[in-house]
CSV table of C-alpha atoms and ligand atoms in Angstrom, one decimal:
chain,number,residue,atom,x,y,z
A,7,UNK,CA,-7.8,35.6,-1.9
A,8,UNK,CA,-6.8,34.3,-5.3
A,9,UNK,CA,-8.2,30.9,-6.1
A,10,UNK,CA,-6.7,30.5,-9.5
A,11,UNK,CA,-4.2,27.8,-10.3
A,12,UNK,CA,-0.8,29.0,-11.3
A,13,UNK,CA,0.6,28.2,-14.7
A,14,UNK,CA,2.8,25.5,-13.1
A,15,UNK,CA,-0.2,23.9,-11.5
A,16,UNK,CA,-2.1,24.0,-14.8
A,17,UNK,CA,0.8,22.4,-16.6
A,18,UNK,CA,1.1,19.6,-13.9
A,19,UNK,CA,-2.6,19.0,-14.1
A,20,UNK,CA,-2.4,18.7,-17.9
A,21,UNK,CA,0.6,16.4,-17.7
A,22,UNK,CA,-1.2,14.1,-15.3
A,23,UNK,CA,-4.3,14.1,-17.5
A,24,UNK,CA,-2.3,13.3,-20.6
A,25,UNK,CA,-0.6,10.4,-18.8
A,26,UNK,CA,-3.9,9.0,-17.7
A,27,UNK,CA,-5.4,9.3,-21.2
A,28,UNK,CA,-2.4,8.0,-23.1
A,29,UNK,CA,-1.0,5.4,-20.7
A,30,UNK,CA,-3.6,4.2,-18.3
A,31,UNK,CA,-7.0,4.5,-20.0
A,32,UNK,CA,-5.9,2.2,-22.9
A,33,UNK,CA,-5.7,-0.8,-20.5
A,34,UNK,CA,-9.0,-0.2,-18.8
A,35,UNK,CA,-10.9,-3.0,-20.7
A,36,UNK,CA,-8.1,-5.5,-20.1
A,37,UNK,CA,-8.4,-4.8,-16.4
A,38,UNK,CA,-12.2,-5.1,-16.6
A,39,UNK,CA,-12.3,-8.3,-18.6
A,40,UNK,CA,-9.5,-10.1,-16.7
A,41,UNK,CA,-10.2,-8.7,-13.3
A,42,UNK,CA,-6.7,-7.2,-13.2
A,43,UNK,CA,-3.7,-6.5,-15.4
A,44,UNK,CA,-1.3,-9.2,-16.8
A,45,UNK,CA,2.3,-9.3,-15.7
A,46,UNK,CA,3.3,-8.3,-19.3
A,47,UNK,CA,1.1,-5.2,-19.1
A,48,UNK,CA,2.4,-4.2,-15.7
A,49,UNK,CA,6.0,-4.7,-17.0
A,50,UNK,CA,5.2,-2.4,-19.9
A,51,UNK,CA,3.6,0.3,-17.8
A,52,UNK,CA,6.2,0.3,-15.1
A,53,UNK,CA,8.9,2.1,-17.1
A,54,UNK,CA,6.3,4.6,-18.5
A,55,UNK,CA,5.5,5.6,-14.9
A,56,UNK,CA,9.2,6.4,-14.5
A,57,UNK,CA,9.5,8.1,-17.9
A,58,UNK,CA,6.6,10.4,-17.1
A,59,UNK,CA,8.0,11.1,-13.7
A,60,UNK,CA,5.0,10.0,-11.7
A,61,UNK,CA,6.7,7.4,-9.4
A,62,UNK,CA,6.4,8.1,-5.7
A,63,UNK,CA,4.8,11.5,-6.1
A,64,UNK,CA,4.3,11.5,-2.3
A,65,UNK,CA,8.0,11.1,-1.3
A,66,UNK,CA,10.9,13.6,-1.3
A,67,UNK,CA,13.4,13.9,-4.1
A,68,UNK,CA,16.2,12.9,-1.7
A,69,UNK,CA,14.4,9.6,-1.2
A,70,UNK,CA,13.9,9.1,-4.9
A,71,UNK,CA,10.4,10.5,-5.1
A,72,UNK,CA,9.1,13.5,-7.0
A,73,UNK,CA,9.0,15.9,-4.1
A,74,UNK,CA,5.6,17.3,-4.9
A,75,UNK,CA,3.8,19.1,-2.1
A,76,UNK,CA,0.3,18.0,-1.0
A,77,UNK,CA,-1.5,20.4,-3.3
A,78,UNK,CA,0.5,19.2,-6.3
A,79,UNK,CA,-0.2,15.6,-5.3
A,80,UNK,CA,-3.9,16.4,-5.1
A,81,UNK,CA,-3.9,17.8,-8.6
A,82,UNK,CA,-2.3,14.6,-9.9
A,83,UNK,CA,-4.5,12.3,-7.8
A,84,UNK,CA,-7.6,14.1,-9.2
A,85,UNK,CA,-6.6,13.2,-12.7
A,86,UNK,CA,-5.7,9.6,-11.7
A,87,UNK,CA,-9.2,9.2,-10.4
A,88,UNK,CA,-10.5,9.5,-14.0
A,89,UNK,CA,-9.3,6.0,-14.8
A,90,UNK,CA,-11.4,3.0,-14.0
A,91,UNK,CA,-10.3,-0.3,-12.5
A,92,UNK,CA,-8.1,1.6,-10.0
A,93,UNK,CA,-5.4,1.5,-12.6
A,94,UNK,CA,-4.1,4.6,-10.8
A,95,UNK,CA,-2.6,2.1,-8.3
A,96,UNK,CA,-0.1,1.0,-11.0
A,97,UNK,CA,1.5,4.3,-10.3
A,98,UNK,CA,3.0,3.5,-7.0
A,99,UNK,CA,2.8,5.9,-4.1
A,100,UNK,CA,4.7,3.9,-1.4
A,101,UNK,CA,3.3,4.1,2.2
A,102,UNK,CA,4.0,7.5,3.7
A,103,UNK,CA,5.2,6.0,7.0
A,104,UNK,CA,8.2,4.6,5.1
A,105,UNK,CA,9.8,8.0,5.6
A,106,UNK,CA,10.4,6.9,9.2
A,107,UNK,CA,12.8,4.2,7.9
A,108,UNK,CA,16.2,3.9,9.5
A,109,UNK,CA,19.2,4.6,7.1
A,110,UNK,CA,19.5,0.8,6.6
A,111,UNK,CA,15.8,0.4,6.0
A,112,UNK,CA,15.9,3.3,3.6
A,113,UNK,CA,18.5,1.5,1.4
A,114,UNK,CA,16.7,-1.8,1.7
A,115,UNK,CA,13.0,-0.7,1.3
A,116,UNK,CA,12.3,3.0,0.7
A,117,UNK,CA,14.7,3.8,-2.2
A,118,UNK,CA,14.0,0.7,-4.2
A,119,UNK,CA,10.3,1.0,-3.6
A,120,UNK,CA,10.3,4.6,-4.8
A,121,UNK,CA,12.3,3.5,-7.8
A,122,UNK,CA,9.7,0.9,-8.7
A,123,UNK,CA,12.0,-2.0,-8.0
A,124,UNK,CA,10.1,-3.2,-4.9
A,125,UNK,CA,6.5,-2.9,-3.9
A,126,UNK,CA,5.0,-2.5,-0.4
A,127,UNK,CA,1.5,-3.6,0.9
A,128,UNK,CA,0.1,-2.2,4.2
A,129,UNK,CA,-1.6,-4.9,6.3
A,130,UNK,CA,-3.7,-3.7,9.3
A,131,UNK,CA,-7.2,-5.1,8.9
A,132,UNK,CA,-8.2,-8.5,10.2
A,133,UNK,CA,-11.3,-10.6,10.6
A,134,UNK,CA,-12.1,-9.0,14.0
A,135,UNK,CA,-10.3,-5.7,13.5
A,136,UNK,CA,-11.7,-3.3,10.9
A,137,UNK,CA,-12.8,0.2,12.0
A,138,UNK,CA,-11.4,-0.7,15.5
A,139,UNK,CA,-7.7,-1.5,15.1
A,140,UNK,CA,-7.3,-2.2,18.8
A,141,UNK,CA,-8.9,-5.5,18.1
A,142,UNK,CA,-5.9,-6.6,16.1
A,143,UNK,CA,-5.0,-10.2,17.1
A,144,UNK,CA,-1.7,-10.4,15.2
A,145,UNK,CA,1.1,-10.6,17.8
A,146,UNK,CA,4.8,-10.0,17.7
A,147,UNK,CA,6.8,-11.7,20.5
A,148,UNK,CA,10.5,-11.1,21.2
A,149,UNK,CA,12.8,-14.1,20.4
A,150,UNK,CA,16.6,-14.2,20.4
A,151,UNK,CA,17.8,-11.9,17.5
A,152,UNK,CA,14.3,-10.7,16.5
A,153,UNK,CA,10.6,-11.1,16.6
A,154,UNK,CA,8.1,-13.9,16.0
A,155,UNK,CA,4.9,-12.8,14.2
A,156,UNK,CA,1.6,-14.7,14.3
A,157,UNK,CA,-1.7,-13.6,12.8
A,158,UNK,CA,-3.9,-13.2,9.8
A,159,UNK,CA,-4.5,-10.1,7.6
A,160,UNK,CA,-7.4,-9.4,5.3
A,161,UNK,CA,-7.8,-7.1,2.3
A,162,UNK,CA,-4.1,-6.7,1.7
A,163,UNK,CA,-4.3,-4.4,-1.3
A,164,UNK,CA,-1.5,-5.1,-3.9
A,165,UNK,CA,-0.7,-8.2,-1.8
A,166,UNK,CA,-0.5,-10.2,-5.1
A,167,UNK,CA,2.4,-8.2,-6.5
A,168,UNK,CA,4.0,-6.7,-3.4
A,169,UNK,CA,7.3,-8.3,-2.3
A,170,UNK,CA,7.1,-7.2,1.3
A,171,UNK,CA,4.4,-6.2,3.8
A,172,UNK,CA,4.1,-3.6,6.5
A,173,UNK,CA,2.4,-5.6,9.1
A,174,UNK,CA,0.5,-4.0,12.0
A,175,UNK,CA,1.0,-6.2,15.1
A,176,UNK,CA,0.6,-5.9,18.8
A,177,UNK,CA,3.8,-6.5,20.7
A,178,UNK,CA,3.1,-9.3,23.3
A,179,UNK,CA,-0.5,-9.0,22.3
A,180,UNK,CA,-0.8,-5.7,24.0
A,181,UNK,CA,-3.1,-3.2,22.2
A,182,UNK,CA,-1.2,-0.4,23.7
A,183,UNK,CA,1.9,-1.5,21.8
A,184,UNK,CA,0.8,-1.4,18.2
A,185,UNK,CA,3.9,-1.7,16.0
A,186,UNK,CA,4.6,-1.9,12.3
A,187,UNK,CA,7.0,-4.6,11.0
A,188,UNK,CA,8.7,-5.2,7.6
A,189,UNK,CA,7.8,-8.7,6.6
A,190,UNK,CA,9.3,-10.1,3.4
A,191,UNK,CA,6.7,-12.1,1.4
A,192,UNK,CA,9.1,-15.0,0.8
A,193,UNK,CA,9.8,-15.7,4.5
A,194,UNK,CA,8.9,-19.1,5.9
A,195,UNK,CA,5.4,-19.0,7.5
A,196,UNK,CA,4.0,-16.3,5.2
A,197,UNK,CA,1.0,-18.1,3.6
A,198,UNK,CA,-1.4,-16.9,1.0
A,199,UNK,CA,-4.8,-17.9,2.5
A,200,UNK,CA,-7.2,-16.9,-0.3
A,201,UNK,CA,-7.9,-14.2,-2.9
A,202,UNK,CA,-11.5,-13.1,-2.7
A,203,UNK,CA,-13.4,-11.4,-5.5
A,204,UNK,CA,-14.7,-7.9,-5.0
A,205,UNK,CA,-17.3,-5.6,-6.5
A,206,UNK,CA,-14.7,-3.7,-8.6
A,207,UNK,CA,-12.2,-5.2,-11.1
A,208,UNK,CA,-9.1,-3.7,-9.6
A,209,UNK,CA,-5.6,-3.6,-11.2
A,210,UNK,CA,-4.4,-5.6,-8.3
A,211,UNK,CA,-5.8,-8.1,-5.8
A,212,UNK,CA,-6.7,-7.8,-2.1
A,213,UNK,CA,-5.7,-11.2,-0.8
A,214,UNK,CA,-5.7,-12.6,2.8
A,215,UNK,CA,-2.4,-13.7,4.3
A,216,UNK,CA,-1.6,-15.9,7.3
A,217,UNK,CA,1.6,-15.2,9.3
A,218,UNK,CA,2.6,-18.3,11.1
A,219,UNK,CA,5.6,-18.2,13.4
A,220,UNK,CA,7.3,-15.8,11.0
A,221,UNK,CA,10.7,-14.7,12.3
A,222,UNK,CA,11.9,-11.2,11.4
A,223,UNK,CA,15.1,-9.5,12.6
A,224,UNK,CA,15.3,-6.8,15.3
A,225,UNK,CA,16.0,-4.3,12.6
A,226,UNK,CA,12.5,-4.9,11.0
A,227,UNK,CA,10.5,-2.4,13.1
A,228,UNK,CA,9.3,0.7,11.2
A,229,UNK,CA,9.4,3.6,13.6
A,230,UNK,CA,9.1,2.8,17.3
A,231,UNK,CA,7.5,0.0,19.3
A,232,UNK,CA,4.0,1.2,20.3
A,233,UNK,CA,3.9,4.0,17.6
A,234,UNK,CA,2.4,1.9,14.9
A,235,UNK,CA,-1.1,3.2,15.1
A,236,UNK,CA,-0.2,6.8,15.5
A,237,UNK,CA,2.1,6.6,12.5
A,238,UNK,CA,-0.7,5.0,10.4
A,239,UNK,CA,-3.3,7.4,11.6
A,240,UNK,CA,-1.1,10.3,10.7
A,241,UNK,CA,-0.7,9.0,7.2
A,242,UNK,CA,-4.5,8.7,6.8
A,243,UNK,CA,-4.6,12.5,6.6
A,244,UNK,CA,-2.8,12.5,3.2
A,245,UNK,CA,-4.4,9.1,2.2
A,246,UNK,CA,-7.9,10.4,2.7
A,247,UNK,CA,-7.2,13.5,0.7
A,248,UNK,CA,-5.9,11.3,-2.1
A,249,UNK,CA,-9.2,9.4,-2.0
A,250,UNK,CA,-11.2,12.6,-2.1
A,251,UNK,CA,-9.1,13.8,-5.1
A,252,UNK,CA,-9.7,10.6,-7.0
A,253,UNK,CA,-13.4,10.8,-6.2
A,254,UNK,CA,-13.5,14.3,-7.9
A,255,UNK,CA,-11.7,12.9,-10.9
A,256,UNK,CA,-14.1,10.0,-11.2
A,257,UNK,CA,-17.1,12.2,-10.8
A,258,UNK,CA,-15.9,14.6,-13.4
A,259,UNK,CA,-15.3,11.9,-16.0
A,260,UNK,CA,-18.8,10.5,-15.3
A,261,UNK,CA,-20.3,13.9,-15.8
A,262,UNK,CA,-18.4,14.4,-19.1
A,263,UNK,CA,-19.6,11.1,-20.4
A,264,UNK,CA,-23.2,11.8,-19.3
A,265,UNK,CA,-23.1,15.3,-20.8
A,266,UNK,CA,-21.8,14.1,-24.2
A,267,UNK,CA,-24.3,11.2,-24.2
A,268,UNK,CA,-27.2,13.5,-23.4
A,269,UNK,CA,-26.2,15.9,-26.2
A,270,UNK,CA,-26.1,13.1,-28.8
A,271,UNK,CA,-28.8,10.7,-27.8
A,272,UNK,CA,-32.2,11.4,-29.4
A,273,UNK,CA,-35.5,10.1,-28.2
A,274,UNK,CA,-38.9,11.5,-29.1
A,275,UNK,CA,-37.2,13.5,-31.9
A,276,UNK,CA,-34.9,15.6,-29.7
A,277,UNK,CA,-31.7,15.4,-27.7
A,278,UNK,CA,-32.4,13.9,-24.3
A,279,UNK,CA,-30.6,16.8,-22.7
A,280,UNK,CA,-33.5,19.0,-23.8
A,281,UNK,CA,-35.7,17.1,-21.3
A,282,UNK,CA,-35.7,19.0,-18.1
A,283,UNK,CA,-35.5,15.7,-16.1
A,284,UNK,CA,-32.1,15.1,-17.7
A,285,UNK,CA,-30.9,18.7,-17.7
A,286,UNK,CA,-31.6,19.0,-14.0
A,287,UNK,CA,-29.5,15.9,-13.3
A,288,UNK,CA,-26.6,17.4,-15.2
A,289,UNK,CA,-27.0,20.6,-13.3
A,290,UNK,CA,-27.0,18.9,-9.9
A,291,UNK,CA,-23.9,16.8,-10.9
A,292,UNK,CA,-22.0,19.9,-11.9
A,293,UNK,CA,-22.9,21.7,-8.7
A,294,UNK,CA,-21.9,18.8,-6.5
A,295,UNK,CA,-18.5,18.5,-8.2
A,296,UNK,CA,-17.9,22.2,-7.8
A,297,UNK,CA,-18.7,22.2,-4.1
A,298,UNK,CA,-16.6,19.1,-3.4
A,299,UNK,CA,-13.7,20.4,-5.4
A,300,UNK,CA,-13.7,23.7,-3.6
A,301,UNK,CA,-13.6,21.9,-0.3
A,302,UNK,CA,-10.8,19.6,-1.5
A,303,UNK,CA,-8.6,22.3,-2.9
A,304,UNK,CA,-8.9,24.3,0.3
A,305,UNK,CA,-7.9,21.3,2.4
A,306,UNK,CA,-5.0,20.4,0.1
A,307,UNK,CA,-3.8,24.0,0.0
A,308,UNK,CA,-3.9,24.2,3.8
A,309,UNK,CA,-1.9,21.0,4.0
A,310,UNK,CA,0.7,22.2,1.5
A,311,UNK,CA,1.1,25.4,3.5
A,312,UNK,CA,1.8,23.7,6.8
A,313,UNK,CA,-1.6,24.3,8.3
A,314,UNK,CA,-2.1,23.0,11.9
A,315,UNK,CA,-2.1,19.2,11.4
A,316,UNK,CA,-4.9,18.5,13.9
A,317,UNK,CA,-7.2,20.9,12.1
A,318,UNK,CA,-6.2,19.5,8.8
A,319,UNK,CA,-7.1,16.0,10.1
A,320,UNK,CA,-10.5,17.2,11.3
A,321,UNK,CA,-11.3,18.9,7.9
A,322,UNK,CA,-9.9,16.2,5.7
A,323,UNK,CA,-12.3,13.7,7.4
A,324,UNK,CA,-15.1,16.0,6.2
A,325,UNK,CA,-13.6,16.2,2.8
A,326,UNK,CA,-13.2,12.4,2.4
A,327,UNK,CA,-16.8,11.9,3.6
A,328,UNK,CA,-18.3,14.5,1.3
A,329,UNK,CA,-16.3,13.6,-1.8
A,330,UNK,CA,-16.8,9.9,-1.5
A,331,UNK,CA,-20.6,10.2,-1.0
A,332,UNK,CA,-20.7,12.9,-3.8
A,333,UNK,CA,-19.1,10.6,-6.4
A,334,UNK,CA,-21.7,7.9,-5.6
A,335,UNK,CA,-24.5,10.3,-6.3
A,336,UNK,CA,-22.9,11.7,-9.4
A,337,UNK,CA,-22.1,8.3,-10.9
A,338,UNK,CA,-25.6,7.1,-10.2
A,339,UNK,CA,-27.1,10.0,-12.1
A,340,UNK,CA,-24.6,9.5,-14.9
A,341,UNK,CA,-25.6,5.9,-15.2
A,342,UNK,CA,-29.3,6.8,-15.3
A,343,UNK,CA,-28.7,9.3,-18.1
A,344,UNK,CA,-26.9,6.6,-20.2
A,345,UNK,CA,-30.0,4.4,-19.7
A,346,UNK,CA,-29.4,0.7,-20.5
A,347,UNK,CA,-25.9,1.6,-21.9
A,348,UNK,CA,-25.0,2.9,-18.5
A,349,UNK,CA,-25.5,-0.6,-17.1
A,350,UNK,CA,-23.0,-2.1,-19.6
A,351,UNK,CA,-19.5,-2.8,-18.2
A,352,UNK,CA,-17.9,-1.5,-21.4
A,353,UNK,CA,-19.0,2.0,-20.4
A,354,UNK,CA,-16.7,3.9,-18.1
A,355,UNK,CA,-19.7,5.3,-16.2
A,356,UNK,CA,-20.8,1.8,-15.1
A,357,UNK,CA,-17.2,1.0,-14.0
A,358,UNK,CA,-16.9,4.2,-12.1
A,359,UNK,CA,-20.2,3.6,-10.4
A,360,UNK,CA,-18.9,0.3,-9.1
A,361,UNK,CA,-15.2,1.3,-8.5
A,362,UNK,CA,-16.0,4.3,-6.4
A,363,UNK,CA,-18.3,2.4,-3.9
A,364,UNK,CA,-15.2,1.4,-1.9
A,365,UNK,CA,-14.3,5.0,-1.2
A,366,UNK,CA,-17.0,5.1,1.4
A,367,UNK,CA,-15.4,2.1,3.1
A,368,UNK,CA,-11.6,2.1,3.1
A,369,UNK,CA,-9.4,4.5,5.0
A,370,UNK,CA,-12.2,4.9,7.5
A,371,UNK,CA,-15.8,4.3,6.6
A,372,UNK,CA,-18.3,7.2,6.1
A,373,UNK,CA,-19.6,6.4,9.6
A,374,UNK,CA,-16.1,6.6,11.1
A,375,UNK,CA,-15.5,10.0,9.4
A,376,UNK,CA,-18.8,11.2,11.0
A,377,UNK,CA,-17.5,9.9,14.4
A,378,UNK,CA,-14.3,12.0,13.9
A,379,UNK,CA,-16.2,15.1,12.7
A,380,UNK,CA,-18.8,14.8,15.6
A,381,UNK,CA,-15.9,14.4,18.1
A,382,UNK,CA,-14.2,17.5,16.7
A,383,UNK,CA,-17.4,19.5,17.0
A,384,UNK,CA,-17.7,18.5,20.6
A,385,UNK,CA,-14.0,19.3,21.3
A,386,UNK,CA,-13.5,22.5,19.3
A,387,UNK,CA,-16.9,23.7,18.3
A,388,UNK,CA,-18.6,23.9,15.0
A,389,UNK,CA,-16.3,26.7,13.8
A,390,UNK,CA,-13.8,24.0,12.7
A,391,UNK,CA,-16.2,23.4,9.9
A,392,UNK,CA,-18.3,26.5,9.6
A,393,UNK,CA,-15.7,29.3,10.0
A,394,UNK,CA,-12.9,30.2,7.7
A,395,UNK,CA,-9.6,30.2,9.5
B,424,LIG,C1,-11.2,-3.2,-1.5
B,424,LIG,C2,-10.7,-3.0,-0.2
B,424,LIG,C3,-9.3,-2.8,0.0
B,424,LIG,C4,-8.7,-2.7,1.3
B,424,LIG,N1,-7.4,-2.6,1.4
B,424,LIG,C5,-6.9,-2.6,2.7
B,424,LIG,C6,-5.4,-2.6,2.9
B,424,LIG,O1,-4.7,-2.6,1.9
B,424,LIG,N2,-5.0,-2.8,4.1
B,424,LIG,C7,-5.8,-2.8,5.2
B,424,LIG,O2,-5.3,-3.0,6.3
B,424,LIG,N3,-7.1,-2.8,5.1
B,424,LIG,C8,-7.7,-2.7,3.8
B,424,LIG,N4,-9.0,-2.7,3.7
B,424,LIG,C9,-9.9,-2.7,4.9
B,424,LIG,C10,-10.7,-1.5,5.2
B,424,LIG,O3,-9.9,-0.5,5.7
B,424,LIG,C11,-11.8,-1.9,6.1
B,424,LIG,O4,-12.8,-2.7,5.3
B,424,LIG,C12,-12.5,-0.7,6.8
B,424,LIG,O5,-11.6,-0.1,7.7
B,424,LIG,C13,-13.8,-1.1,7.5
B,424,LIG,O6,-13.6,-2.2,8.3
B,424,LIG,P1,-14.5,-3.5,8.2
B,424,LIG,O7,-14.7,-3.9,6.8
B,424,LIG,O8,-14.0,-4.5,9.1
B,424,LIG,O9,-15.9,-3.0,8.7
B,424,LIG,P2,-16.4,-2.8,10.2
B,424,LIG,O10,-15.5,-2.0,11.0
B,424,LIG,O11,-16.8,-4.2,10.7
B,424,LIG,O12,-17.7,-2.0,10.0
B,424,LIG,C14,-19.0,-2.5,9.6
B,424,LIG,C15,-20.0,-1.4,9.6
B,424,LIG,O13,-20.1,-0.9,10.9
B,424,LIG,C16,-19.9,0.5,10.9
B,424,LIG,N5,-19.2,1.0,12.1
B,424,LIG,C17,-18.1,0.5,12.7
B,424,LIG,N6,-17.8,1.2,13.8
B,424,LIG,C18,-18.7,2.1,13.9
B,424,LIG,C19,-18.9,3.2,14.8
B,424,LIG,N7,-18.1,3.5,15.8
B,424,LIG,N8,-20.0,4.0,14.6
B,424,LIG,C20,-20.8,3.8,13.6
B,424,LIG,N9,-20.7,2.8,12.7
B,424,LIG,C21,-19.6,2.0,12.8
B,424,LIG,C22,-19.0,0.8,9.7
B,424,LIG,O14,-19.0,2.1,9.2
B,424,LIG,C23,-19.6,-0.2,8.7
B,424,LIG,O15,-20.7,0.3,8.1
B,424,LIG,C24,-9.6,-2.7,2.4
B,424,LIG,C25,-11.0,-2.9,2.2
B,424,LIG,C26,-11.5,-3.1,1.0
B,424,LIG,C27,-13.0,-3.3,0.8
């Protein structure tokens, strides 16, 4: 086994870090103070994403993406996780199920989205359907020439700037027929209900939308009727790994900040890092990151090398669970080391502490990850997690 990164991987990692430091970090305080980024800032950042070659890192070169494998994407996402305010989301990674687009949908949606000319938002969650997507109430009913969609979606991330949605609806209200539809935002009957405020100050919003008798054409189904949930669940494998990677990036930045602060801050005539109470926190943080990162690189490497997808799904649930809980512990300690300054929003540590809380909730809560892991143990035995194969 050789666990070292290749020179190419190190160069990619450095490029992603430089991009984050030079392009994304400078707008962090704008995002924090205004609860988002202005249209002017977004218009300025968009061409830089293209210039640096970070648009659609998760799609193939033929489809206008960067063609990075999952390990390379993980290296990039880890660096993206360093920035606060989820400004990493400015760097679009269009929904992975878009690769199931028909040739016509590819021209209309996938290619322009990968090129940064269009933006998608994925709408599954509803008031009654969170962890349990079978409770989705949004319906799609066949009408002459197309489909009529009725329902309401919550937490539509990037819904403020997206120009189309991928709406998860049940055909004829049948939970066995979950299906994803392309819905243009400017269609009659697409109504912005409200834009709630959240714990974090995110680059974009998570509005709620009503779909009232919205008519879409027959050609607006992504994939097959009834395949919506499987397609989305399959995408969650990569999406959860992406979250885990960003958690590692966020935790690493928090540790860097805390380590620097502890070296320079003097109380009682000495650096606070010389107090064992502080030093031990730094040690625990470093060990936690090391453990989480080893797990994440293993999962990412397996995925990039076409490892059995079901096993990858089982292990990546564990990775998402561990990394998202780890970043919470690390940021909390970092905040404690910064003392009162750690509680000031102008400090990255405070923002990371808030920003990363959602990683235990979206793309499957920590409890849902445990449900998956426990189910895998029952089905396949503990070796999925404890053995090395
Ligand atoms: C900032 C943000 C952005 C989001 N963006 C999007 C988006 O773009 N598109 C989208 O579709 N959704 C999005 N979501 C929704 C997100 O995926 C859901 O919030 C998440 O799936 C949990 O659903 P819920 O909030 O309804 O909680 P619930 O499912 O109601 O869960 C409530 C609590 O019960 C627990 N629970 C539920 N079932 C079980 C079980 N079987 N065993 C043990 N405990 C259980 C949960 O873990 C949780 O603690 C977003 C959410 C947030 C906060």
